[in-house]
CSV table of N, CA and C in Angstrom, one decimal:
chain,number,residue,atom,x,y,z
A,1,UNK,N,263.5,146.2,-25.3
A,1,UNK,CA,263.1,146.7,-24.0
A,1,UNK,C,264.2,146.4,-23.0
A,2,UNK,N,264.4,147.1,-22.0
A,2,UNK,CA,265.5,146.9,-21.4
A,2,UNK,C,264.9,147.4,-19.6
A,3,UNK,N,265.2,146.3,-18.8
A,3,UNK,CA,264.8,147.1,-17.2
A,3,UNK,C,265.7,147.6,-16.8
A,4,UNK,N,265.3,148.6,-15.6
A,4,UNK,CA,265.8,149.7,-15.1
A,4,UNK,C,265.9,149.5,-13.6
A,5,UNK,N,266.6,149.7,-12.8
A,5,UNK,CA,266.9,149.5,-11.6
A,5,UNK,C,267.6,150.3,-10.7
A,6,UNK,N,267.1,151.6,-10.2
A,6,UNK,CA,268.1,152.6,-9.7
A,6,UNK,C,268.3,152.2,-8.0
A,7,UNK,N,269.3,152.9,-7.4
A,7,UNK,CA,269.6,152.7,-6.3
A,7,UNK,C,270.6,153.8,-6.2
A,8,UNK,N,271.0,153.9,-4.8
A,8,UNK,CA,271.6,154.9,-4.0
A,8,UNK,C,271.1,156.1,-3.9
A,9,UNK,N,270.2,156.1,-3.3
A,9,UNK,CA,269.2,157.4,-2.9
A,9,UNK,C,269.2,157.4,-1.6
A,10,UNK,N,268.6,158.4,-1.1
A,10,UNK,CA,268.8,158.5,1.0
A,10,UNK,C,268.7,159.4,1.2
A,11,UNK,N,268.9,160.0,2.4
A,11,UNK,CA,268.7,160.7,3.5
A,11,UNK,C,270.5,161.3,3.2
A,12,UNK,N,270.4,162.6,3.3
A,12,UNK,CA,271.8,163.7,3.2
A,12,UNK,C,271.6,165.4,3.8
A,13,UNK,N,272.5,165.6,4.2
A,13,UNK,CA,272.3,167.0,4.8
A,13,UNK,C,272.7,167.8,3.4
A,14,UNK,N,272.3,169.0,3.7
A,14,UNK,CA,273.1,170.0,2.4
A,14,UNK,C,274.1,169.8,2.8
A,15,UNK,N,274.8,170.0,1.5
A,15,UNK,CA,276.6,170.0,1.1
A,15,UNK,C,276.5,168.7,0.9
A,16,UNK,N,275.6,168.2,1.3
A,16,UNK,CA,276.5,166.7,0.6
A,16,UNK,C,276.5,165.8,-0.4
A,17,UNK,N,277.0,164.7,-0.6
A,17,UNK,CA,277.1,163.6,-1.6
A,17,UNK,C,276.7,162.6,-2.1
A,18,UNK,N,275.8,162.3,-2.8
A,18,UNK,CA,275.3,160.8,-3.2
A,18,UNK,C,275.7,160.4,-4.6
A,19,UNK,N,275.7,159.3,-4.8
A,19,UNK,CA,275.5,159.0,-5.7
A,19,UNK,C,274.8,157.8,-6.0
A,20,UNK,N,274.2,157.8,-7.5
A,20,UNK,CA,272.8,157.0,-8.1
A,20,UNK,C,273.4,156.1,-8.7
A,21,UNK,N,272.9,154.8,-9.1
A,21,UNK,CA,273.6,153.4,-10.0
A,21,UNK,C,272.1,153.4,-10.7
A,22,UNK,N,272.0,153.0,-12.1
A,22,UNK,CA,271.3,152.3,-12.5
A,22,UNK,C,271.8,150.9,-13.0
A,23,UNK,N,271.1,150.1,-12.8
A,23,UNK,CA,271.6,148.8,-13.4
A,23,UNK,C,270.6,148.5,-14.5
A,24,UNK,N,270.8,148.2,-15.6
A,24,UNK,CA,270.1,147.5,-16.7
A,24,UNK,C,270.3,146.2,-17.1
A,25,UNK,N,269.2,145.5,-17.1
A,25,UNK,CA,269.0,144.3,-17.7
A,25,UNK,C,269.4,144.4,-19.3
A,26,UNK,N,269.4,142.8,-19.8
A,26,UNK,CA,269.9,143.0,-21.6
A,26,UNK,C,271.3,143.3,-22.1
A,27,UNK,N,271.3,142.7,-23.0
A,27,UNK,CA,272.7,142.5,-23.8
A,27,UNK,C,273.3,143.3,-24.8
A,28,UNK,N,272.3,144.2,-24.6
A,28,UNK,CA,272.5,145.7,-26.0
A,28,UNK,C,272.8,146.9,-25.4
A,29,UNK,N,272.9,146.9,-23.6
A,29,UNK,CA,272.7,148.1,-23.1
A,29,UNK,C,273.3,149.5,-23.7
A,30,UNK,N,274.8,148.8,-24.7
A,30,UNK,CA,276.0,150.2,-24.8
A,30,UNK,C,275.0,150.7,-26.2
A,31,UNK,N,273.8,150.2,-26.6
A,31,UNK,CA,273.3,150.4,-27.6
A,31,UNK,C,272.2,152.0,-27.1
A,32,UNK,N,272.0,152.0,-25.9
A,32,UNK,CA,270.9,152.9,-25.4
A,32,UNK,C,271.5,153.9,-25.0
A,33,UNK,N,271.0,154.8,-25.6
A,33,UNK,CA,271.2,156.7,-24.6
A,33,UNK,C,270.5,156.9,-23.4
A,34,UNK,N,270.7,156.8,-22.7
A,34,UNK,CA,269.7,157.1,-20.8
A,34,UNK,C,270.2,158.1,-20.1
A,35,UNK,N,268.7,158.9,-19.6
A,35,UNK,CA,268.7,159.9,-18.8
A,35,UNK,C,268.3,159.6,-17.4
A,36,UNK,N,268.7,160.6,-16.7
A,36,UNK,CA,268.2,160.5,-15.1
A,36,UNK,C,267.1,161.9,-15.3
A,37,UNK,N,265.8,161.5,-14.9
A,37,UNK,CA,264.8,162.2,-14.3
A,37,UNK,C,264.5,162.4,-12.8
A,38,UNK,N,263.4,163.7,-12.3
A,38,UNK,CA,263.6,163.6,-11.0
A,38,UNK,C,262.2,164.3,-11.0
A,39,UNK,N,261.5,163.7,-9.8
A,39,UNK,CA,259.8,164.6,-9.3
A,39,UNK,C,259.8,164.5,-8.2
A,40,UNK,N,259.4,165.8,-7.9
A,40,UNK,CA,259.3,166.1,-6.3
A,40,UNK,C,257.7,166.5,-6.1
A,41,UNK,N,257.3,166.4,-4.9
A,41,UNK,CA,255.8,166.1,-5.0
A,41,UNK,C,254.8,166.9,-5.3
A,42,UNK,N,254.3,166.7,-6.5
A,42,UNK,CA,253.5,168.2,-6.6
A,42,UNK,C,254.0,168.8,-8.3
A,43,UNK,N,254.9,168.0,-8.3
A,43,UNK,CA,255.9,169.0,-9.4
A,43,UNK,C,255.6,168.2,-10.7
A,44,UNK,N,255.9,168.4,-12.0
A,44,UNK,CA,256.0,167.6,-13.0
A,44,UNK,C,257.6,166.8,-13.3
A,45,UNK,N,257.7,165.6,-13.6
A,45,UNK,CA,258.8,165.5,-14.4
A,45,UNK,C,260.1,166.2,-14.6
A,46,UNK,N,260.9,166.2,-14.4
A,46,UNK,CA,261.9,167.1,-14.9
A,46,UNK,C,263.0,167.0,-15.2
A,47,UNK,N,263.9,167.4,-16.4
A,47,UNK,CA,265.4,166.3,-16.9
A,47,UNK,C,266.3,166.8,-15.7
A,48,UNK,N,267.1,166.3,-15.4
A,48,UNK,CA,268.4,166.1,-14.6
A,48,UNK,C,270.1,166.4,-15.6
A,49,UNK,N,269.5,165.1,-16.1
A,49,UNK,CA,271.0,164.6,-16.9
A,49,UNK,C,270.9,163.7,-17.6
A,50,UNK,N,271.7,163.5,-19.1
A,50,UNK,CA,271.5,162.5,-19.8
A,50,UNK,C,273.0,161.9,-20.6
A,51,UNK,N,273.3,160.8,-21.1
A,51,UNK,CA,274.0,160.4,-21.7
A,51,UNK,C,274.4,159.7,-23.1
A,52,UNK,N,275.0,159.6,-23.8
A,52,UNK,CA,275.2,159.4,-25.3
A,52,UNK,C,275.4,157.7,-25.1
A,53,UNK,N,275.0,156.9,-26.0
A,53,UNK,CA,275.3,155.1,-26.1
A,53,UNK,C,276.5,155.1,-25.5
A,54,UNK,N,277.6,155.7,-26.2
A,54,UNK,CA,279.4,155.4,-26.0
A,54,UNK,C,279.6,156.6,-24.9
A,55,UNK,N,278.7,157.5,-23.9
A,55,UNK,CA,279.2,158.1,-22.8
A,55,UNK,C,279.9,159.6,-23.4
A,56,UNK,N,280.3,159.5,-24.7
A,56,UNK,CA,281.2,160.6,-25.1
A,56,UNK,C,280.1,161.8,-24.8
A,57,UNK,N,279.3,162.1,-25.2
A,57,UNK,CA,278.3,163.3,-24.8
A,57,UNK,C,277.6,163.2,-24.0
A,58,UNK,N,277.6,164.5,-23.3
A,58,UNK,CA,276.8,164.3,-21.9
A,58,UNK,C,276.2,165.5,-21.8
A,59,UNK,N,274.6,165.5,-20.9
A,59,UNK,CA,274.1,166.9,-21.2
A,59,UNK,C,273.4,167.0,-19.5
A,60,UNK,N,273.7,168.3,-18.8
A,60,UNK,CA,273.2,168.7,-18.1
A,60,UNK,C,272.1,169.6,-17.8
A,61,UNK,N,270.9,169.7,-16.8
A,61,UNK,CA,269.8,170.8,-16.7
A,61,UNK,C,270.8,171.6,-16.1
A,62,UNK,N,270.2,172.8,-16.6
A,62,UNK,CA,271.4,174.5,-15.9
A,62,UNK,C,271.5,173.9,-13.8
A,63,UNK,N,270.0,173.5,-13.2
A,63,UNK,CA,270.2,173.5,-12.2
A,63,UNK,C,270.9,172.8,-11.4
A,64,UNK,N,271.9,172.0,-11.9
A,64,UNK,CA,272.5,170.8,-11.8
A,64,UNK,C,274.1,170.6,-12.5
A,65,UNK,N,274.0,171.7,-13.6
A,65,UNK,CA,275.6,171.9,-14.5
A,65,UNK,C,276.5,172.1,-13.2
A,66,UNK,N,277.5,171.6,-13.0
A,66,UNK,CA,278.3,171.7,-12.3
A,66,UNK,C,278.6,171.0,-10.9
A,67,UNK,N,277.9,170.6,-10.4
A,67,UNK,CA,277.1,169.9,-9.1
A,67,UNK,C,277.0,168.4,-9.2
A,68,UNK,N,276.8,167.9,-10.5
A,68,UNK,CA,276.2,166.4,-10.7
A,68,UNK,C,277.0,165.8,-12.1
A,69,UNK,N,277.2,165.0,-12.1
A,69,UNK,CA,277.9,164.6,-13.1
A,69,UNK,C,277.7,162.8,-13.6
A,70,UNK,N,277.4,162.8,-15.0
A,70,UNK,CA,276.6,161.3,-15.6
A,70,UNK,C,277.3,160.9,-15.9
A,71,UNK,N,277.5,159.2,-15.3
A,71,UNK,CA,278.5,158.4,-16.6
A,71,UNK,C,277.9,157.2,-16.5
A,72,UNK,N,278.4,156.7,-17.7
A,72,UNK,CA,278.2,155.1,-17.9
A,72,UNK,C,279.1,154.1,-17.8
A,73,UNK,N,278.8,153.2,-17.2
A,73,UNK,CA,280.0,151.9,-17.3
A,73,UNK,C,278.8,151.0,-18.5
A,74,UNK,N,279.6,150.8,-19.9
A,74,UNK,CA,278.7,149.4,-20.4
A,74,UNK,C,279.4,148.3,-20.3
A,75,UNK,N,280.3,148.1,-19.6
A,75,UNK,CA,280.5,146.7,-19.5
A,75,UNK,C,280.3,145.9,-17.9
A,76,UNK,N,279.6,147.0,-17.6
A,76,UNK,CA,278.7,146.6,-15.8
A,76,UNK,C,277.3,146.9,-16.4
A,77,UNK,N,276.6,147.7,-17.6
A,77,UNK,CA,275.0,148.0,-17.7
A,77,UNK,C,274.8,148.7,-16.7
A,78,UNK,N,275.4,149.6,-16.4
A,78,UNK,CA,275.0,150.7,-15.6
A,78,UNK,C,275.4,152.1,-15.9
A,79,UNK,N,274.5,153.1,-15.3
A,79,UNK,CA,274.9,154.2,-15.3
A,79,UNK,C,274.8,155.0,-13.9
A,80,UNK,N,275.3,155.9,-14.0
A,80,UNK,CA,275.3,156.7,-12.6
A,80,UNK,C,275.3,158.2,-12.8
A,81,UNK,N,274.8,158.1,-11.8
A,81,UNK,CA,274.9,160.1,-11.3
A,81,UNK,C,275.4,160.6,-9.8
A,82,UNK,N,276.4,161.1,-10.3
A,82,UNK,CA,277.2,161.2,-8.9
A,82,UNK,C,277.1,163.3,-8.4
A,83,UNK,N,276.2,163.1,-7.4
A,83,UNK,CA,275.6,164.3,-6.8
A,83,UNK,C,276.1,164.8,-5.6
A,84,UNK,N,276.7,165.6,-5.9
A,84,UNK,CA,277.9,166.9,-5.4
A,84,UNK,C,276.8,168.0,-4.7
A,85,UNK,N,277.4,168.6,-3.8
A,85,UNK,CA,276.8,170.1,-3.2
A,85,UNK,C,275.4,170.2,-3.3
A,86,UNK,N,275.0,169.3,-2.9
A,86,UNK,CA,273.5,169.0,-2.9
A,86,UNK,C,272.5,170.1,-2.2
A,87,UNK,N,271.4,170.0,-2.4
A,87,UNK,CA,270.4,171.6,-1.8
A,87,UNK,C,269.0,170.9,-1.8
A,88,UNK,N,268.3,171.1,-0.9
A,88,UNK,CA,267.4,170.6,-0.2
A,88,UNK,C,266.6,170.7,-1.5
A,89,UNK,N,266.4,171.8,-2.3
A,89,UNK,CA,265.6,171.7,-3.5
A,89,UNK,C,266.1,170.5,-4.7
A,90,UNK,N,267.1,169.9,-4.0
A,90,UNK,CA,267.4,168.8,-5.0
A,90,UNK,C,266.1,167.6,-4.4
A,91,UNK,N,265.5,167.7,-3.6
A,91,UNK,CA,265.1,166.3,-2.9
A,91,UNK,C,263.9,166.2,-4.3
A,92,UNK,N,263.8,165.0,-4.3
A,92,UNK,CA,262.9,164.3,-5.0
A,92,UNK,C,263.0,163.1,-5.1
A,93,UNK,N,262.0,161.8,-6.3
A,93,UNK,CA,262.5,160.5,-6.5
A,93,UNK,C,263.3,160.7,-8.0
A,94,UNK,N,263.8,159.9,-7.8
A,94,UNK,CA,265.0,160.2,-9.1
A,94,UNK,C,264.5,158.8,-9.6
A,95,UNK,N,265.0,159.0,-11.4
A,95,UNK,CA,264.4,158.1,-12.5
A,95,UNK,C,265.5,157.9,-13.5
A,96,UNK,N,265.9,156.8,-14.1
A,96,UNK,CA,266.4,156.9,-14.8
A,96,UNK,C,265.8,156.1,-15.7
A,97,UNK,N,265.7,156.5,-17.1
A,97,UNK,CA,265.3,156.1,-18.3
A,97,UNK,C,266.1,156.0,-19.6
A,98,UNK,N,265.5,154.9,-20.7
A,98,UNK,CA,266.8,154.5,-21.5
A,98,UNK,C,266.0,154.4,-22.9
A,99,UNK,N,266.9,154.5,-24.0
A,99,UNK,CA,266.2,154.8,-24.9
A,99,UNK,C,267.0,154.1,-26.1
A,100,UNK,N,266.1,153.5,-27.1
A,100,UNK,CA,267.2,152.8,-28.5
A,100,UNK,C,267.6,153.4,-29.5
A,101,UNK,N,268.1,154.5,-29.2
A,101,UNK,CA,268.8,155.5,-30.3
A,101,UNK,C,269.6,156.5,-29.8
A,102,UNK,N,269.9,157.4,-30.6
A,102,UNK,CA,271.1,158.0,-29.9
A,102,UNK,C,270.4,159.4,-29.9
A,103,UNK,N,270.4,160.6,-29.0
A,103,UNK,CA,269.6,161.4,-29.0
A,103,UNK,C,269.9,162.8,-30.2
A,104,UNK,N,268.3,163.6,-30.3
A,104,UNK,CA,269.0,164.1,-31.8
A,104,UNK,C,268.4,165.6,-31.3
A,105,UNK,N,269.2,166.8,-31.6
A,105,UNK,CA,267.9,167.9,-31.4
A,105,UNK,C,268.4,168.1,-29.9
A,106,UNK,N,267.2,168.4,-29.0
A,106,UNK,CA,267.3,168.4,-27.3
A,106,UNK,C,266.6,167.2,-27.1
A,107,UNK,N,266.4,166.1,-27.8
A,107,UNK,CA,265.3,165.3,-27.7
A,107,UNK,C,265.9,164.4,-26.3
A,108,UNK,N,267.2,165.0,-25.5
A,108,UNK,CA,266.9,164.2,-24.2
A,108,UNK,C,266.5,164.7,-23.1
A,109,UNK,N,266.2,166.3,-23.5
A,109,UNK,CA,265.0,166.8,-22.7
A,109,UNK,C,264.0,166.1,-22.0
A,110,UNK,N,263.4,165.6,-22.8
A,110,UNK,CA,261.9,165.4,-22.6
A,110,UNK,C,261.7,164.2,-22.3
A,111,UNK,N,260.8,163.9,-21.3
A,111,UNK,CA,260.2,161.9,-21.2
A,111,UNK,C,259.7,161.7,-22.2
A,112,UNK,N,259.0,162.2,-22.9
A,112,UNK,CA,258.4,161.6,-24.2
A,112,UNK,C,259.6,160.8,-24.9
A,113,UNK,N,260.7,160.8,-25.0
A,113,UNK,CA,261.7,160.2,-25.8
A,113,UNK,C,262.1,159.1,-25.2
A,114,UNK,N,262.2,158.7,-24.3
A,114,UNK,CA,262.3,157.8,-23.4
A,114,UNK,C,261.2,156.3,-23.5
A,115,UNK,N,261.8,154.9,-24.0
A,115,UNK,CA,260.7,154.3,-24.1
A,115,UNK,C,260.7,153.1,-22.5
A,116,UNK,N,261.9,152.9,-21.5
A,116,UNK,CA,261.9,152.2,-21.0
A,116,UNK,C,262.4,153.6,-19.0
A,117,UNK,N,261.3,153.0,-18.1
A,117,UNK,CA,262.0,153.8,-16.5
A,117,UNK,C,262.2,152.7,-16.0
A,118,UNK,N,262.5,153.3,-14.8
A,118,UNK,CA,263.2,152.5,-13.4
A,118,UNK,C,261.9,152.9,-12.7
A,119,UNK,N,261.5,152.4,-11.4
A,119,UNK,CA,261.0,152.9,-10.7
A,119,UNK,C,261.1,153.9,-9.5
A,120,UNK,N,262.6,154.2,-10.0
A,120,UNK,CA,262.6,155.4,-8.4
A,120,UNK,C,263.2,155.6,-7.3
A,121,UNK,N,264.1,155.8,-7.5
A,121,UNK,CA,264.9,155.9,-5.9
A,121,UNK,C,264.6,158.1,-5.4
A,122,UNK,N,264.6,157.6,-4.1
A,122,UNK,CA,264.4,158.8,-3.0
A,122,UNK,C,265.1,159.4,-2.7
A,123,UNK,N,265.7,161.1,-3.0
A,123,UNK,CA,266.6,161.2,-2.8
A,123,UNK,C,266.1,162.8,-1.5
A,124,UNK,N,266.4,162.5,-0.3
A,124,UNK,CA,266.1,163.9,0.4
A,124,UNK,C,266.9,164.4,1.1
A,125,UNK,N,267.5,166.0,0.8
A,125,UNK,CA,268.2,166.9,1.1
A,125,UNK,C,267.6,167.5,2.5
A,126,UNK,N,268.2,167.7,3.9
A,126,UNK,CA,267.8,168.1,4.4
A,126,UNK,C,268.7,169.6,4.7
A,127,UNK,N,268.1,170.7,5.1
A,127,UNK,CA,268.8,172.0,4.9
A,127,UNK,C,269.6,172.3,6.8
């Protein structure tokens, strides 16, 4: 099991820039694949972005390819999503979640694959 800890979320006009930190607890972290999730209110769950244990693969939702971009530091236990040209339909709480295997299939799609979250940082676009 591993905790989650997201931060850098806020208040941004369109066009602009944020970026997210997860920090993880535990000494295995470079051992987990972790995604960032996002819900906005009313909505279900929805993937963002995800990462491979060693960072080499990386997978983007179409609405986000190009705009947002995931990486890992493992020797800080953190990951980040750094969010470019932002749009008020970006606003939501953002999640990042981590998982003990390396992902297989689309299986970083889905929360169901995911056994450890964060609780949530806020992220709102205003237009």
């Amino acid at each position: 099991q591993v905790q989650l800890v997201e931060s850098g979320g806020g208040l941004v006009q369109a066009g602009g820039s944020l970026r997210l930190s997860c920090a993880a607890s535990g000494r295995t972290f470079s051992s987990y694949s972790m995604g960032w999730f996002r819900q906005a209110p009313g909505k279900e769950r929805e993937f963002v972005a995800a990462i491979g244990w060693s960072g080499g693969n990386t997978y983007y939702a179409d609405s986000v390819k190009g705009r947002f971009t995931i990486s890992r530091d493992n020797a800080k236990n953190t990951v980040y999503l750094q969010m470019n040209s932002l749009k008020p339909e970006d606003t939501a709480l953002y999640f990042c979640a981590a998982v003990y295997s390396t992902f297989y299939s689309r299986s970083y799609y889905y929360p169901a694959t995911y056994n450890d979250w964060g609780q949530g940082t806020q992220v709102t676009v205003s237009s």
